[in-house]
Coordinates of C-alpha atoms in Angstrom, one line a residue:
M372 CA 9.9 -22.2 4.9
P373 CA 9.9 -20.3 1.6
T374 CA 6.7 -20.0 -0.5
P375 CA 6.6 -20.0 -4.4
H376 CA 6.9 -16.4 -4.6
N377 CA 9.5 -15.4 -1.2
N378 CA 12.6 -17.4 -0.6
A379 CA 12.6 -15.9 2.9
K380 CA 12.9 -18.2 6.0
K381 CA 10.7 -17.8 9.2
G382 CA 12.2 -15.0 11.1
D383 CA 13.7 -13.0 8.4
I384 CA 10.4 -10.9 8.0
A385 CA 9.6 -8.4 10.8
E386 CA 6.3 -8.2 12.1
T387 CA 5.3 -4.8 10.1
V388 CA 6.2 -4.7 6.5
I389 CA 5.9 -1.6 4.4
M390 CA 4.7 -2.4 1.2
P391 CA 5.1 -0.3 -2.2
G392 CA 3.9 -1.8 -5.5
D393 CA 7.2 -0.9 -7.2
P394 CA 9.9 -3.1 -5.8
L395 CA 12.4 -0.5 -6.9
R396 CA 10.9 1.9 -4.3
A397 CA 11.0 -0.9 -1.7
K398 CA 14.9 -0.9 -2.7
F399 CA 14.9 3.0 -2.3
I400 CA 13.4 2.9 1.2
A401 CA 15.7 0.2 2.4
E402 CA 18.7 2.0 1.1
N403 CA 17.7 5.4 2.3
Y404 CA 15.7 5.0 5.6
L405 CA 16.9 1.2 7.2
E406 CA 19.7 0.8 9.0
N407 CA 21.7 -2.3 7.9
P408 CA 19.3 -3.6 5.7
V409 CA 19.3 -7.3 4.4
C410 CA 17.8 -8.8 1.2
Y411 CA 15.4 -11.6 1.9
N412 CA 13.5 -11.8 -1.4
E413 CA 14.3 -11.6 -5.1
V414 CA 12.1 -14.1 -6.6
R415 CA 10.4 -12.6 -9.7
G416 CA 12.4 -9.3 -9.1
M417 CA 9.8 -8.8 -6.0
L418 CA 12.8 -7.3 -4.0
G419 CA 12.3 -7.5 0.1
Y420 CA 14.6 -6.1 2.9
T421 CA 14.6 -6.2 6.6
G422 CA 16.4 -3.5 8.7
T423 CA 15.8 -1.4 11.4
Y424 CA 14.2 2.3 11.5
K425 CA 14.7 4.2 15.0
G426 CA 15.8 1.0 16.3
V427 CA 12.4 -1.0 15.6
R428 CA 12.7 -3.9 13.0
I429 CA 10.8 -3.1 9.9
S430 CA 10.5 -4.8 6.2
V431 CA 9.7 -3.5 3.1
Q432 CA 8.8 -5.3 0.0
G433 CA 7.1 -4.8 -3.3
S434 CA 3.7 -6.2 -4.0
G435 CA 3.5 -5.8 -7.7
M436 CA 0.6 -4.6 -9.7
G437 CA -2.9 -5.2 -9.0
I438 CA -5.3 -7.2 -6.4
P439 CA -4.0 -10.7 -7.6
S440 CA -0.6 -9.8 -7.1
M441 CA -0.9 -7.9 -3.8
S442 CA -3.1 -10.4 -2.4
I443 CA -0.6 -13.4 -3.2
Y444 CA 2.1 -11.4 -1.4
S445 CA 0.0 -10.1 1.6
W446 CA -1.5 -13.7 2.0
E447 CA 1.9 -15.3 2.5
L448 CA 3.3 -12.5 4.7
F449 CA 0.0 -12.7 6.9
N450 CA -0.3 -16.6 6.8
E451 CA 3.1 -18.0 6.4
Y452 CA 5.6 -15.1 8.1
D453 CA 3.6 -14.3 10.7
V454 CA 3.5 -10.5 9.8
K455 CA 0.9 -8.6 11.8
N456 CA 0.8 -5.2 10.1
I457 CA 1.4 -4.1 6.2
I458 CA 1.1 -0.6 5.3
R459 CA 1.0 0.0 1.6
T460 CA 3.0 2.9 0.1
G461 CA 1.4 3.5 -3.4
T462 CA 0.4 5.8 -6.1
A463 CA -3.0 7.0 -7.1
G464 CA -4.9 8.9 -9.7
A465 CA -6.9 11.7 -7.9
I466 CA -10.7 11.3 -8.8
S467 CA -12.0 14.1 -6.5
D468 CA -11.3 17.8 -7.9
N469 CA -10.3 18.5 -4.0
V470 CA -7.2 16.3 -4.4
N471 CA -4.1 17.7 -6.1
L472 CA -0.6 16.4 -7.6
R473 CA 1.6 15.0 -4.7
D474 CA -1.0 15.4 -2.0
I475 CA -1.4 12.4 0.2
I476 CA -4.2 10.1 0.4
V477 CA -4.9 7.7 3.6
A478 CA -7.6 5.1 2.7
M479 CA -10.1 4.6 5.2
S480 CA -11.9 2.3 2.8
A481 CA -11.6 0.8 -0.8
S482 CA -14.6 0.4 -3.1
T483 CA -13.6 -1.9 -5.8
N484 CA -14.7 -3.5 -9.1
S485 CA -12.8 -6.7 -8.5
A486 CA -14.4 -10.1 -7.8
Y487 CA -12.0 -10.8 -5.0
A488 CA -14.3 -10.8 -2.1
S489 CA -16.6 -13.5 -4.0
Q490 CA -14.4 -16.3 -2.4
Y491 CA -15.7 -15.6 0.9
R492 CA -19.2 -16.3 -0.2
L493 CA -20.8 -13.5 1.6
P494 CA -24.5 -12.7 1.7
G495 CA -24.2 -9.0 0.7
T496 CA -21.3 -6.5 -0.5
Y497 CA -18.2 -6.4 1.5
A498 CA -16.5 -3.2 2.4
P499 CA -12.9 -3.4 2.9
T500 CA -11.7 -1.1 5.5
A501 CA -8.2 -0.1 7.2
S502 CA -7.1 -0.9 10.7
W503 CA -7.9 2.2 12.7
K504 CA -4.9 1.8 15.0
L505 CA -2.7 2.2 11.8
L506 CA -5.2 4.9 10.3
S507 CA -5.4 7.3 13.3
E508 CA -1.6 7.0 13.8
S509 CA -0.7 7.7 10.4
V510 CA -2.9 10.7 10.0
K511 CA -1.5 12.2 13.4
I512 CA 1.9 11.8 11.9
A513 CA 1.1 13.4 8.5
E514 CA -0.8 16.4 10.7
K515 CA 2.6 16.8 12.5
K516 CA 4.4 17.0 9.5
N517 CA 2.1 19.5 8.0
V518 CA 1.3 17.3 4.8
V519 CA -1.8 17.8 2.9
C520 CA -3.7 14.7 3.9
H521 CA -7.1 13.3 2.4
V522 CA -8.7 10.6 4.2
G523 CA -11.5 8.8 2.9
N524 CA -12.7 6.1 0.2
I525 CA -10.5 5.1 -2.5
L526 CA -11.5 2.9 -5.7
S527 CA -9.3 -0.4 -6.2
S528 CA -9.5 -1.2 -9.8
D529 CA -9.0 -4.0 -11.9
T530 CA -8.9 -1.9 -15.1
F531 CA -5.9 0.5 -15.4
Y532 CA -7.1 1.2 -19.0
D533 CA -10.9 1.6 -18.5
D534 CA -13.0 1.2 -21.5
S535 CA -16.2 2.2 -19.7
D536 CA -14.5 5.6 -18.5
S537 CA -16.2 5.4 -15.2
L538 CA -14.2 7.6 -13.0
A539 CA -16.8 10.7 -13.4
Q540 CA -19.4 8.1 -11.6
W541 CA -17.4 7.2 -8.8
Q542 CA -16.1 10.8 -8.5
K543 CA -20.0 11.7 -7.9
M544 CA -19.8 9.4 -4.9
G545 CA -17.0 11.1 -3.3
V546 CA -14.3 8.8 -4.0
L547 CA -10.8 10.2 -3.6
G548 CA -8.7 8.5 -5.9
I549 CA -7.8 5.3 -7.8
E550 CA -5.4 2.6 -7.5
M551 CA -5.1 -1.1 -8.1
E552 CA -4.3 -3.1 -4.9
T553 CA -5.8 -2.0 -1.6
A554 CA -9.0 -3.6 -1.4
G555 CA -7.3 -7.1 -1.7
L556 CA -4.9 -6.2 1.1
Y557 CA -7.5 -5.0 3.3
M558 CA -9.7 -8.2 2.8
N559 CA -6.7 -10.4 3.5
A560 CA -6.0 -8.5 6.7
S561 CA -9.5 -8.8 7.6
R562 CA -9.8 -12.5 6.9
T563 CA -6.6 -13.2 9.1
G564 CA -7.5 -11.0 11.9
K565 CA -4.3 -8.6 11.2
N566 CA -3.7 -5.0 10.4
A567 CA -3.6 -3.0 7.1
L568 CA -3.5 0.6 6.0
C569 CA -3.0 2.2 2.5
I570 CA -1.2 5.6 2.3
L571 CA -1.0 7.0 -1.3
T572 CA 0.7 9.8 -3.2
V573 CA -1.0 11.4 -5.7
S574 CA 0.8 10.7 -8.9
D575 CA -1.7 11.7 -11.7
C576 CA -5.1 13.4 -12.3
P577 CA -6.5 11.5 -14.9
L578 CA -9.8 13.9 -15.3
R579 CA -7.4 16.8 -15.6
N580 CA -4.8 15.5 -17.6
L581 CA -2.0 16.0 -15.2
S582 CA 0.6 13.7 -14.1
T583 CA 4.3 13.0 -12.3
T584 CA 7.3 11.2 -14.1
A585 CA 8.3 7.6 -13.7
E586 CA 11.3 8.4 -11.7
E587 CA 9.5 10.8 -9.5
R588 CA 7.0 7.9 -8.3
Q589 CA 9.9 5.7 -8.0
T590 CA 12.1 8.2 -5.8
S591 CA 10.7 11.3 -4.7
F592 CA 7.4 10.6 -2.5
R593 CA 9.3 10.7 0.8
D594 CA 6.4 12.1 2.9
M595 CA 4.4 9.1 2.3
M596 CA 7.3 6.9 3.2
E597 CA 8.3 9.0 6.1
I598 CA 4.6 8.8 7.4
A599 CA 4.6 4.9 6.9
L600 CA 7.9 4.4 8.6
E601 CA 6.9 6.7 11.4
T602 CA 3.5 4.9 11.8
A603 CA 5.4 1.6 12.1
V604 CA 7.7 2.7 14.8
N605 CA 4.6 4.1 16.9
I606 CA 2.2 1.4 16.8

């Protein structure tokens, strides 16, 4: 049954969903990699498609920006559409000096300044973590492709324009990069007993004033897309 944010019907969405933040990147993946893609969602412009890749049924859908948006869409996919695996394909700003433009980051865990976990009323600090099944497979694929791939902790921030200028502090703790969605995705996956992974392409290095263009972010990060798709067909 459709939700307030998704007009797909049960069965329209595959068990595995590739989930970029940008719905136009979802459209790009569907049109360039999926066979016979069918658009199942256009509500709020958050495009979603289902097709096949190497004979495996896969969906791709945008999540929007930030933990609240990612959490709405991933919660509905996990709970209303019986999705088992979500692989986020997003962009990140490099924090570590060892991470450069267009490198791949596979997020083993996601630190956050968000209060999203407060809803669970846990007697401590929760550590959002990727599914090992998805993570280990994606790293194998990246190694086979000879892609520069960093695996570790990232920061999911609620602030894009950070008044506290805190990136240097996160850098001291070995955080690889910053983005805005993964912690919420990992928490939803853990709460529902499902699987999630975040694969990121470094689009900018804020501590070094380096960046890619909007067009590059939308269409050219093919290594990340292909690692996600290959992971999806091998799990």
